[in-house]
Short mmCIF file of C-alpha atoms and ligand atoms in Angstrom, two decimals:
data_model
loop_
_atom_site.label_atom_id
_atom_site.label_comp_id
_atom_site.label_asym_id
_atom_site.label_seq_id
_atom_site.Cartn_x
_atom_site.Cartn_y
_atom_site.Cartn_z
CA MET I 1 121.00 88.18 102.22
CA GLN I 2 122.63 91.91 102.89
CA ILE I 3 124.07 92.44 106.20
CA PRO I 4 125.15 95.80 107.43
CA ASN I 5 128.34 96.98 107.64
CA TYR I 6 130.02 99.87 109.74
CA GLN I 7 132.87 100.91 107.32
CA GLU I 8 130.23 101.58 104.44
CA ALA I 9 128.02 103.13 106.75
CA LYS I 10 130.68 105.68 107.75
CA LYS I 11 131.53 106.97 104.06
CA ARG I 12 130.42 110.30 103.38
CA ASN I 13 131.85 110.47 99.33
CA LYS I 14 130.65 113.34 97.11
CA GLN I 15 130.53 111.18 93.99
CA GLU I 16 127.60 109.06 95.93
CA MET I 17 125.80 112.53 97.10
CA LEU I 18 123.37 112.28 93.94
CA VAL I 19 120.11 111.11 95.80
CA LYS I 20 117.30 110.10 93.57
CA THR I 21 113.50 110.41 94.61
CA GLU I 22 111.15 107.73 93.54
CA ASN I 23 107.90 106.65 94.34
CA TYR I 24 106.53 104.02 96.67
CA ILE I 25 104.37 101.43 94.70
CA LEU I 26 103.09 98.32 96.14
CA LYS I 27 102.73 95.19 93.53
CA GLU I 28 99.40 94.47 93.25
CA ASP I 29 100.00 90.60 93.72
CA LEU I 30 100.97 91.66 97.39
CA ARG I 31 97.79 93.35 98.41
CA ASN I 32 96.29 90.53 99.60
CA LEU I 33 99.58 88.71 101.58
CA GLY I 34 98.14 89.41 104.85
CA LYS I 35 94.24 88.60 104.00
CA GLY I 36 92.55 87.10 107.69
CA LYS I 37 95.76 88.01 109.43
CA THR I 38 96.32 90.53 112.30
CA TYR I 39 99.70 92.54 113.13
CA PHE I 40 101.65 94.34 116.27
CA VAL I 41 104.18 96.75 115.54
CA LYS I 42 106.40 98.04 118.59
CA THR I 43 108.28 101.41 118.16
CA TYR I 44 110.89 102.42 120.48
CA GLY I 45 113.11 105.35 119.96
CA CYS I 46 112.82 109.12 118.80
CA GLN I 47 109.69 110.72 116.73
CA MET I 48 111.48 109.80 113.61
CA ASN I 49 111.03 106.18 114.34
CA GLU I 50 107.72 106.46 115.54
CA HIS I 51 106.66 108.22 112.35
CA ASP I 52 108.60 105.23 110.43
CA GLY I 53 106.11 103.11 112.88
CA GLU I 54 103.31 104.85 111.12
CA ASN I 55 104.43 104.38 107.66
CA ILE I 56 105.26 100.40 108.44
CA LYS I 57 101.63 100.20 109.83
CA ALA I 58 100.30 101.71 106.79
CA ILE I 59 102.05 99.31 104.25
CA LEU I 60 101.20 96.27 106.28
CA GLU I 61 97.58 97.72 106.36
CA GLU I 62 97.58 98.37 102.18
CA MET I 63 98.60 94.12 102.44
CA SER I 64 95.51 93.50 104.02
CA PHE I 65 96.65 93.18 107.67
CA VAL I 66 94.71 94.42 110.35
CA GLU I 67 96.16 95.71 113.47
CA CYS I 68 95.41 94.28 116.82
CA GLU I 69 96.11 95.24 120.43
CA THR I 70 98.45 92.77 121.97
CA MET I 71 101.58 90.94 120.58
CA GLU I 72 100.14 87.73 122.01
CA GLU I 73 97.29 87.61 119.61
CA ALA I 74 99.07 88.71 116.45
CA ASP I 75 99.90 87.01 113.42
CA LEU I 76 102.87 89.13 112.73
CA ILE I 77 105.19 90.78 115.14
CA LEU I 78 107.53 93.47 114.44
CA LEU I 79 109.86 95.51 116.61
CA ASN I 80 110.94 98.81 115.51
CA THR I 81 113.92 99.51 117.34
CA CYS I 82 116.14 102.35 118.60
CA ALA I 83 120.19 102.20 119.15
CA ILE I 84 120.76 105.38 120.88
CA ARG I 85 121.88 104.06 124.38
CA GLU I 86 122.30 100.78 125.86
CA ASN I 87 119.06 100.64 127.80
CA ALA I 88 117.43 101.17 124.33
CA HIS I 89 119.14 97.74 123.26
CA ASN I 90 118.50 95.85 126.74
CA LYS I 91 114.39 96.97 126.32
CA VAL I 92 114.66 95.07 122.95
CA PHE I 93 116.48 92.12 123.97
CA GLY I 94 114.64 91.77 126.95
CA TYR I 95 111.48 91.89 124.54
CA LEU I 96 112.70 89.23 122.32
CA GLY I 97 112.37 86.84 124.90
CA ARG I 98 108.68 87.22 125.10
CA VAL I 99 108.86 86.99 121.11
CA LYS I 100 110.94 83.78 121.29
CA HIS I 101 108.51 82.24 123.74
CA LEU I 102 105.38 82.77 121.43
CA LYS I 103 107.08 81.66 118.47
CA ALA I 104 107.77 78.27 120.18
CA GLU I 105 104.22 77.92 120.91
CA ARG I 106 102.96 79.14 117.77
CA PRO I 107 105.46 78.41 115.18
CA ASP I 108 103.34 80.13 112.39
CA VAL I 109 103.52 83.63 113.96
CA ILE I 110 105.72 85.82 111.85
CA THR I 111 108.33 87.92 113.35
CA GLY I 112 110.80 90.75 112.79
CA ILE I 113 112.93 93.19 113.21
CA CYS I 114 113.50 96.72 111.86
CA GLY I 115 114.80 100.46 112.76
CA CYS I 116 118.02 101.75 113.90
CA MET I 117 119.36 98.53 116.02
CA ALA I 118 119.00 96.46 112.70
CA GLN I 119 121.44 98.87 111.47
CA GLU I 120 123.98 97.82 113.49
CA GLU I 121 126.60 95.22 112.39
CA VAL I 122 126.81 93.36 115.93
CA VAL I 123 122.90 93.29 116.79
CA VAL I 124 122.59 91.21 112.83
CA LYS I 125 125.25 89.01 113.83
CA GLU I 126 123.75 88.46 117.12
CA ILE I 127 120.27 87.52 115.58
CA MET I 128 122.12 85.35 113.00
CA GLN I 129 123.75 83.55 115.93
CA LYS I 130 121.25 83.37 118.75
CA HIS I 131 117.68 84.47 117.55
CA LYS I 132 117.40 82.30 114.48
CA TYR I 133 113.56 82.27 115.44
CA LEU I 134 113.42 85.75 113.92
CA ASP I 135 111.96 85.56 110.52
CA PHE I 136 113.02 88.95 108.90
CA VAL I 137 115.30 91.61 109.64
CA PHE I 138 115.36 95.02 107.40
CA GLY I 139 116.91 98.31 108.39
CA THR I 140 116.17 102.14 108.07
CA HIS I 141 116.60 102.59 104.48
CA ASN I 142 114.66 100.20 103.08
CA ILE I 143 111.38 100.37 105.15
CA HIS I 144 109.54 100.64 101.17
CA GLU I 145 110.86 96.71 100.70
CA LEU I 146 108.83 95.24 103.68
CA PRO I 147 106.29 93.90 101.35
CA MET I 148 108.92 92.16 99.28
CA ILE I 149 110.80 90.88 102.46
CA LEU I 150 107.45 89.76 103.70
CA ASN I 151 106.67 87.76 100.82
CA ASN I 152 109.93 86.16 100.71
CA THR I 153 109.83 85.30 104.24
CA ILE I 154 106.61 83.45 103.83
CA GLU I 155 107.46 81.75 100.47
CA THR I 156 111.00 80.50 101.40
CA LYS I 157 110.47 79.95 105.09
CA LEU I 158 113.93 81.16 105.49
CA GLN I 159 115.44 83.92 107.60
CA GLN I 160 115.46 86.98 105.50
CA ILE I 161 118.24 89.59 106.33
CA GLN I 162 118.13 92.95 104.33
CA VAL I 163 119.92 95.83 105.77
CA TYR I 164 121.83 98.44 103.20
CA SER I 165 124.64 100.42 105.12
CA LYS I 166 124.95 102.37 102.02
CA GLU I 167 121.60 104.71 101.96
CA GLY I 168 119.35 104.53 99.20
CA ASP I 169 117.24 107.48 97.31
CA ILE I 170 114.63 109.17 99.09
CA ILE I 171 111.00 107.31 98.63
CA GLU I 172 108.01 109.65 98.56
CA ASN I 173 104.45 108.67 98.61
CA ILE I 174 105.06 105.93 101.08
CA PRO I 175 101.65 105.34 103.11
CA VAL I 176 100.92 106.71 106.52
CA LYS I 177 98.49 105.50 109.55
CA ARG I 178 99.04 108.56 111.41
CA GLU I 179 98.40 108.04 115.39
CA SER I 180 96.71 111.57 115.68
CA LYS I 181 93.88 113.31 113.56
CA TYR I 182 95.27 116.71 114.58
CA LYS I 183 98.86 116.75 114.70
CA ALA I 184 101.21 115.23 112.18
CA TRP I 185 104.89 114.45 111.64
CA VAL I 186 106.46 115.24 108.53
CA ASN I 187 110.00 114.00 107.66
CA ILE I 188 112.05 117.20 106.06
CA MET I 189 115.31 115.13 105.92
CA TYR I 190 116.98 111.85 106.68
CA GLY I 191 120.22 111.01 108.00
CA CYS I 192 122.82 113.03 109.80
CA ASP I 193 126.48 114.10 108.70
CA LYS I 194 127.69 115.71 112.16
CA PHE I 195 129.15 112.45 113.51
CA CYS I 196 129.25 113.95 117.47
CA THR I 197 131.67 111.20 118.72
CA TYR I 198 129.19 109.46 121.26
CA CYS I 199 126.37 109.24 118.61
CA ILE I 200 125.17 106.13 116.60
CA VAL I 201 122.67 107.95 114.68
CA PRO I 202 124.97 108.81 111.43
CA TYR I 203 125.53 105.15 111.26
CA THR I 204 122.09 103.76 111.79
CA ARG I 205 120.40 106.55 109.67
CA GLY I 206 123.08 107.59 106.98
CA LYS I 207 124.32 110.61 105.14
CA GLN I 208 122.21 113.60 104.93
CA ARG I 209 119.41 113.73 102.62
CA SER I 210 117.23 116.58 102.26
CA ARG I 211 113.62 116.12 100.61
CA ASN I 212 112.56 118.24 98.06
CA HIS I 213 110.56 121.35 99.30
CA LYS I 214 107.82 120.86 96.64
CA ASP I 215 107.10 117.46 98.40
CA ILE I 216 107.07 118.79 101.83
CA LEU I 217 104.75 121.69 101.07
CA ALA I 218 102.64 119.48 99.47
CA GLU I 219 102.40 116.89 102.13
CA VAL I 220 101.78 119.98 104.48
CA ASN I 221 99.24 121.51 102.19
CA CYS I 222 97.31 118.09 102.12
CA LEU I 223 97.32 117.77 105.95
CA LYS I 224 95.82 121.13 106.19
CA GLN I 225 93.12 120.50 103.90
CA GLN I 226 92.51 117.13 106.03
CA GLY I 227 91.68 119.52 109.16
CA TYR I 228 95.03 118.92 110.83
CA GLN I 229 95.77 121.63 113.29
CA GLU I 230 99.99 120.87 113.56
CA VAL I 231 102.75 119.47 111.68
CA THR I 232 106.11 119.02 113.39
CA LEU I 233 109.13 119.16 110.85
CA LEU I 234 111.25 116.16 111.62
CA GLY I 235 115.07 115.60 111.10
CA GLN I 236 117.87 114.82 112.94
CA ASN I 237 119.25 118.24 112.39
CA VAL I 238 116.77 120.31 110.83
CA ASN I 239 118.33 123.33 110.74
CA ALA I 240 121.00 121.76 108.24
CA TYR I 241 117.77 121.19 106.00
CA GLY I 242 118.77 122.11 102.26
CA LYS I 243 122.57 122.32 102.62
CA ASP I 244 123.11 119.02 100.86
CA LEU I 245 120.72 120.37 97.94
CA ASN I 246 122.21 122.22 95.13
CA GLU I 247 119.74 124.85 95.75
CA ASP I 248 119.53 128.38 97.21
CA TYR I 249 116.94 127.17 99.58
CA THR I 250 117.56 126.26 103.52
CA MET I 251 115.63 125.89 106.89
CA GLU I 252 114.46 129.63 107.23
CA ASN I 253 112.88 129.57 103.53
CA LEU I 254 111.17 125.97 104.21
CA LEU I 255 109.95 127.38 107.79
CA GLU I 256 108.34 130.29 106.05
CA ASP I 257 106.91 128.54 103.54
CA VAL I 258 105.27 126.16 105.79
CA ALA I 259 103.86 128.93 107.87
CA LEU I 260 102.16 130.86 104.69
CA THR I 261 100.36 127.48 103.94
CA GLY I 262 98.31 128.70 107.16
CA ILE I 263 98.38 125.60 109.16
CA PRO I 264 97.62 126.63 112.33
CA ARG I 265 100.76 125.31 114.13
CA VAL I 266 104.54 124.76 112.87
CA ARG I 267 106.98 122.82 115.27
CA PHE I 268 110.37 121.32 114.35
CA VAL I 269 112.79 119.30 116.05
CA THR I 270 115.82 118.62 116.35
CA SER I 271 117.68 121.92 115.99
CA HIS I 272 121.60 121.71 116.34
CA PRO I 273 123.10 124.76 117.72
CA TRP I 274 125.76 125.06 115.11
CA ASP I 275 123.13 125.35 111.99
CA PHE I 276 121.02 128.08 113.83
CA THR I 277 120.83 131.09 111.57
CA ASP I 278 119.99 134.56 112.64
CA GLN I 279 117.58 134.51 109.48
CA MET I 280 115.77 131.78 111.18
CA ILE I 281 115.44 133.19 114.38
CA ASP I 282 113.63 135.92 112.45
CA VAL I 283 111.19 134.15 110.69
CA ILE I 284 110.02 132.22 113.72
CA ALA I 285 109.59 135.62 115.42
CA ARG I 286 107.85 136.87 112.54
CA TYR I 287 105.18 134.06 111.84
CA ASP I 288 102.51 133.59 115.09
CA ASN I 289 101.87 130.02 113.56
CA ILE I 290 105.42 128.54 113.94
CA MET I 291 105.33 127.68 117.61
CA PRO I 292 108.03 129.68 120.46
CA TYR I 293 109.32 126.51 121.24
CA ILE I 294 112.83 125.41 120.62
CA HIS I 295 114.68 122.29 121.55
CA LEU I 296 118.42 123.53 121.35
CA PRO I 297 120.33 120.31 122.70
CA LEU I 298 123.35 121.40 124.64
CA GLN I 299 125.08 117.94 125.41
CA SER I 300 127.69 119.58 127.90
CA GLY I 301 128.45 123.26 129.23
CA SER I 302 132.12 122.71 128.96
CA SER I 303 133.70 123.65 125.97
CA ARG I 304 136.61 121.18 126.78
CA ILE I 305 133.72 118.56 126.59
CA LEU I 306 131.85 120.03 123.60
CA LYS I 307 135.28 119.80 121.40
CA LEU I 308 135.97 116.15 122.38
CA MET I 309 132.03 115.25 121.60
CA GLY I 310 132.80 117.18 118.01
CA ARG I 311 129.78 119.23 118.87
CA ARG I 312 131.15 122.47 116.99
CA TYR I 313 130.36 125.31 119.31
CA THR I 314 131.54 126.51 122.60
CA LYS I 315 130.02 127.26 126.02
CA GLU I 316 130.15 131.02 124.93
CA SER I 317 128.64 130.63 121.43
CA TYR I 318 125.85 128.38 122.66
CA LEU I 319 124.93 130.80 125.38
CA GLU I 320 124.76 133.89 122.98
CA LEU I 321 122.90 131.90 120.68
CA ALA I 322 120.12 130.93 123.64
CA PHE I 323 120.12 134.44 124.83
CA LYS I 324 119.43 135.89 121.24
CA ILE I 325 116.56 133.29 120.85
CA LYS I 326 115.07 134.49 124.10
CA GLU I 327 115.51 137.81 123.20
CA LYS I 328 113.89 137.67 119.90
CA ILE I 329 111.55 135.31 119.98
CA LYS I 330 108.55 136.62 122.35
CA ASN I 331 107.65 133.91 125.46
CA CYS I 332 110.10 131.33 123.98
CA SER I 333 110.40 128.29 125.95
CA LEU I 334 113.63 126.32 125.38
CA THR I 335 114.47 122.53 126.11
CA THR I 336 117.53 120.75 125.62
CA ASP I 337 118.97 117.60 125.87
CA ILE I 338 122.25 116.82 128.02
CA ILE I 339 124.73 114.10 128.49
CA VAL I 340 126.57 113.59 131.71
CA GLY I 341 129.59 111.75 132.50
CA PHE I 342 131.14 112.16 128.96
CA PRO I 343 134.53 110.03 128.91
CA GLY I 344 137.06 112.39 131.04
CA GLU I 345 134.24 114.85 132.39
CA THR I 346 135.68 116.45 135.51
CA GLU I 347 133.92 118.07 138.32
CA GLU I 348 134.81 121.45 136.88
CA ASP I 349 133.29 120.19 133.50
CA PHE I 350 130.24 119.03 135.17
CA ASN I 351 129.83 122.55 137.55
CA GLU I 352 129.89 124.29 133.67
CA THR I 353 127.14 122.57 132.88
CA LEU I 354 124.88 123.16 135.84
CA ASP I 355 126.13 126.83 135.09
CA ILE I 356 124.35 127.05 131.80
CA VAL I 357 121.66 125.25 133.46
CA LYS I 358 121.29 128.10 135.93
CA GLN I 359 121.96 130.91 133.60
CA LEU I 360 119.02 129.85 131.05
CA LYS I 361 116.63 128.11 133.41
CA TYR I 362 115.38 125.45 130.72
CA ASP I 363 111.98 124.70 130.20
CA SER I 364 112.64 121.10 130.65
CA ALA I 365 115.65 118.97 129.62
CA PHE I 366 115.82 115.34 128.96
CA THR I 367 119.35 114.20 130.87
CA PHE I 368 121.44 111.15 130.15
CA ILE I 369 124.38 109.14 131.43
CA PHE I 370 126.70 108.52 128.59
CA SER I 371 126.77 104.93 126.93
CA PRO I 372 129.25 103.94 125.08
CA ARG I 373 127.79 102.66 121.66
CA ILE I 374 130.37 100.25 119.75
CA GLY I 375 131.97 101.86 116.56
CA THR I 376 131.82 105.33 117.43
CA PRO I 377 134.79 107.30 118.37
CA ALA I 378 133.78 108.10 122.51
CA ALA I 379 133.01 104.41 122.99
CA ALA I 380 137.35 103.94 122.45
CA MET I 381 137.79 107.34 124.67
CA LYS I 382 139.11 106.45 128.22
CA ASP I 383 136.04 106.14 130.51
CA ASP I 384 137.56 106.53 133.96
CA ILE I 385 134.51 107.86 135.99
CA SER I 386 132.73 105.62 138.14
CA LEU I 387 128.84 104.65 137.67
CA PRO I 388 128.12 106.25 141.25
CA VAL I 389 129.68 109.43 140.13
CA LYS I 390 127.77 109.58 137.11
CA GLU I 391 124.75 108.41 138.76
CA GLU I 392 125.25 111.52 141.37
CA ARG I 393 125.79 113.65 138.69
CA LEU I 394 122.78 112.74 136.87
CA GLN I 395 120.88 113.21 140.06
CA ILE I 396 122.04 116.66 140.94
CA LEU I 397 121.46 118.09 137.63
CA ASN I 398 117.77 116.27 137.51
CA ASN I 399 117.08 118.00 140.39
CA LEU I 400 118.31 121.31 139.31
CA VAL I 401 116.42 120.92 135.85
CA ASN I 402 113.15 119.95 137.80
CA GLN I 403 113.45 123.21 139.97
CA TYR I 404 113.22 125.44 136.97
CA ALA I 405 110.86 123.11 135.29
CA LEU I 406 108.28 124.40 137.95
CA GLU I 407 109.37 127.86 137.95
CA ALA I 408 108.65 128.07 134.61
CA ASN I 409 105.47 126.56 134.96
CA GLN I 410 104.30 128.63 137.84
CA MET I 411 104.51 131.71 135.45
CA TYR I 412 101.44 130.23 133.67
CA LEU I 413 99.31 130.11 137.04
CA ASN I 414 96.26 132.05 136.46
CA GLN I 415 97.17 132.96 132.82
CA THR I 416 95.13 132.30 129.81
CA VAL I 417 96.95 130.49 127.38
CA LYS I 418 96.16 128.63 123.41
CA VAL I 419 95.92 124.50 124.07
CA LEU I 420 95.17 122.50 120.95
CA LEU I 421 92.90 119.81 122.59
CA GLU I 422 94.35 116.34 121.52
CA ASP I 423 93.19 113.33 123.22
CA VAL I 424 91.42 112.21 126.86
CA SER I 425 93.69 112.90 129.62
CA GLU I 426 95.65 110.21 130.92
CA LYS I 427 95.20 110.93 134.38
CA ASN I 428 91.18 111.56 134.31
CA GLU I 429 88.68 109.95 131.71
CA SER I 430 86.71 113.23 132.12
CA MET I 431 89.49 115.69 131.04
CA LEU I 432 91.23 116.50 127.94
CA MET I 433 94.86 116.63 127.78
CA GLY I 434 96.67 118.94 124.84
CA TYR I 435 99.58 121.09 124.52
CA THR I 436 100.54 124.90 124.91
CA ASP I 437 102.23 126.58 122.04
CA THR I 438 105.19 126.46 124.38
CA MET I 439 104.80 122.58 124.56
CA LYS I 440 103.31 122.58 128.18
CA LEU I 441 101.45 119.55 128.73
CA VAL I 442 98.02 120.91 130.23
CA ASN I 443 95.16 118.64 131.39
CA VAL I 444 91.80 120.63 130.66
CA LYS I 445 88.43 120.34 132.15
CA ALA I 446 86.60 120.72 128.72
CA ASP I 447 83.71 118.77 126.69
CA LYS I 448 84.83 115.82 124.05
CA MET I 449 82.99 117.92 121.46
CA TYR I 450 86.18 120.23 121.82
CA LEU I 451 88.95 117.29 120.67
CA GLY I 452 91.09 118.50 117.96
CA LYS I 453 90.38 122.31 118.34
CA ILE I 454 92.72 124.96 119.62
CA VAL I 455 90.63 126.67 122.67
CA ASP I 456 91.76 129.35 125.24
CA VAL I 457 92.51 127.72 128.72
CA LYS I 458 92.98 129.55 131.92
CA ILE I 459 95.68 127.62 134.00
CA THR I 460 94.39 126.74 137.71
CA ASP I 461 97.30 124.39 139.02
CA VAL I 462 100.88 123.64 137.82
CA LYS I 463 103.24 121.00 138.71
CA THR I 464 106.77 120.20 137.59
CA TRP I 465 105.68 118.38 134.13
CA SER I 466 102.11 119.59 133.74
CA MET I 467 99.47 121.79 134.48
CA ASP I 468 95.64 121.73 134.88
CA GLY I 469 93.61 124.22 133.29
CA GLU I 470 89.67 125.34 132.73
CA MET I 471 88.52 125.93 129.32
CA LEU I 472 87.16 129.40 128.64
CA HIS I 473 84.31 129.13 126.13
CA LYS I 474 85.22 131.14 123.44
CA GLU I 475 86.63 128.95 120.38
CA VAL I 476 90.29 130.16 119.12
CA SER I 477 91.07 130.07 115.66
CA ILE I 478 94.59 131.26 114.54
CA GLY I 479 95.25 131.84 110.68
N1 SAH C 1 119.82 114.88 116.75
C1 SAH C 1 119.61 115.44 117.94
C2 SAH C 1 119.72 114.19 119.10
C3 SAH C 1 119.57 112.78 118.51
S1 SAH C 1 119.73 112.03 119.85
C4 SAH C 1 120.66 116.30 118.02
O1 SAH C 1 121.61 116.41 117.57
O2 SAH C 1 120.30 117.21 119.27
C5 SAH C 1 118.70 112.28 121.30
C6 SAH C 1 119.52 112.67 122.28
O3 SAH C 1 120.28 111.30 122.86
C7 SAH C 1 120.93 113.63 122.22
O4 SAH C 1 120.78 114.86 121.74
C8 SAH C 1 121.90 113.07 123.12
O5 SAH C 1 121.72 113.84 124.49
C9 SAH C 1 121.23 111.65 123.40
N2 SAH C 1 122.42 110.65 123.21
C10 SAH C 1 122.89 110.43 122.08
N3 SAH C 1 123.69 109.31 121.90
C11 SAH C 1 124.32 109.21 123.37
C12 SAH C 1 124.79 108.14 123.93
N4 SAH C 1 125.64 107.68 123.26
N5 SAH C 1 124.89 108.23 125.24
C13 SAH C 1 123.89 108.92 126.05
N6 SAH C 1 123.30 109.88 125.35
C14 SAH C 1 123.45 109.87 124.11
FE1 SF4 C 2 123.67 112.35 116.69
FE2 SF4 C 2 124.90 114.73 116.64
FE3 SF4 C 2 123.55 114.12 114.66
FE4 SF4 C 2 122.54 115.14 116.83
S1 SF4 C 2 123.70 115.96 115.56
S2 SF4 C 2 122.07 112.91 115.50
S3 SF4 C 2 123.53 113.98 118.12
S4 SF4 C 2 125.54 112.90 115.37
FE1 F3S C 3 117.00 105.83 118.26
FE2 F3S C 3 117.39 105.75 116.02
FE3 F3S C 3 115.85 107.53 116.70
S1 F3S C 3 118.95 105.35 117.41
S2 F3S C 3 117.16 108.07 118.75
S3 F3S C 3 115.51 105.51 116.82
S4 F3S C 3 117.31 107.61 114.94
#
């Protein structure tokens, strides 16, 4: 048994910075462990967790498990969790009620938890005391150990808890079952060293470790050969890529090399304003296949609050960067994340946030009420703003964000844009859906034979969060 420890998770020790890269290997005798059994994996959280979910599914399938549609029919249930805010927690604990019920009905079903919540000391202690029916728990650093953990679960019938707070090495060649045939997530780095005072990620994902660029480029080239149209480079803090490696190769070099593979579309999330260089902006502006879409989390418009958050930039430096991006990258869409109700946030601080939104007119924004996370510095700060005030601020902010989102979309009316058609539309079976290069969701009247293609679409109607369009009958290919 190995349980998580926050003191360990906090450490960033230079001597331990030596990260080894190892290859994933599945032991032959575990290939049939799941024969005749089905699995159901439910993933919460960010794209990185979604991508972990794709790895987990592929590992299970290499062990002969077969995916099924519902938790009720599964022989193995695994919840891949997120810890970012209280409500993410609550959703998982709510779901666990159903899992417990199922386990009581069918004691043979194997149940487990992994992901960021599994890295939390308090959560694991709670599982050991109150959720003894769960068969296994593993964390974000040892997905590759899933076969061994499952095998131990089945052989010993004892609860297996294997969570490391000191991150391991980078494991390459973990198999992946991608959700899409046309767009793919590619990890370029793991962990985060920024320690924004409200955020739990540096504790749940460990120190920053960049993947070797040759491995990243090999993955992108392979995806291109398989016909993928789009890659999204993933990391908590992508523009700090490479800073932990002793090489003269950073995010602008990587972006350029990924663009040069010729894959039609390149995206990346998430950018931290502090690490955004002019060279990066130049590279994005220079290559047509790097999409003009930047997600640049603001968090707050008040320099005082930003300092308390440990964000390392001011209102002024953020604005300068954002305007530079808008000026140099043609037709760039800009989105953001904002937290309201951070401890001590005054009406004036909040107005500074609104001021930035008014100045930059974001294409869209994810907005949150501050949620104290146990073990982070902000959770210990005096929080004297009442919930109704926080909710009111969120509402005011959302109204403003929605107004600008609609205005940004209105600019597209009657324009022709390129859309990667990726699926059948959720709102209308006879339509397809996809995204513009600026990451606008478009529902398109088009034949299914165009799935997976980047096509010209004329926008016929716009709403706040989506647009409608008609495909122009000319196939487009970039690169
Ligand atoms: N690595 C990314 C963000 C990861 S978390 C970055 O640095 O921008 C995604 C978003 O969740 C954050 O940008 C922040 O707005 C929000 N968030 C993180 N911790 C939070 C907390 N404790 N309470 C409320 N929102 C939070
Ligand atoms: Fe969290 Fe800050 Fe790291 Fe983003 S940069 S993951 S907000 S600590
Ligand atoms: Fe959640 Fe972990 Fe992602 S806390 S947002 S799943 S890194």
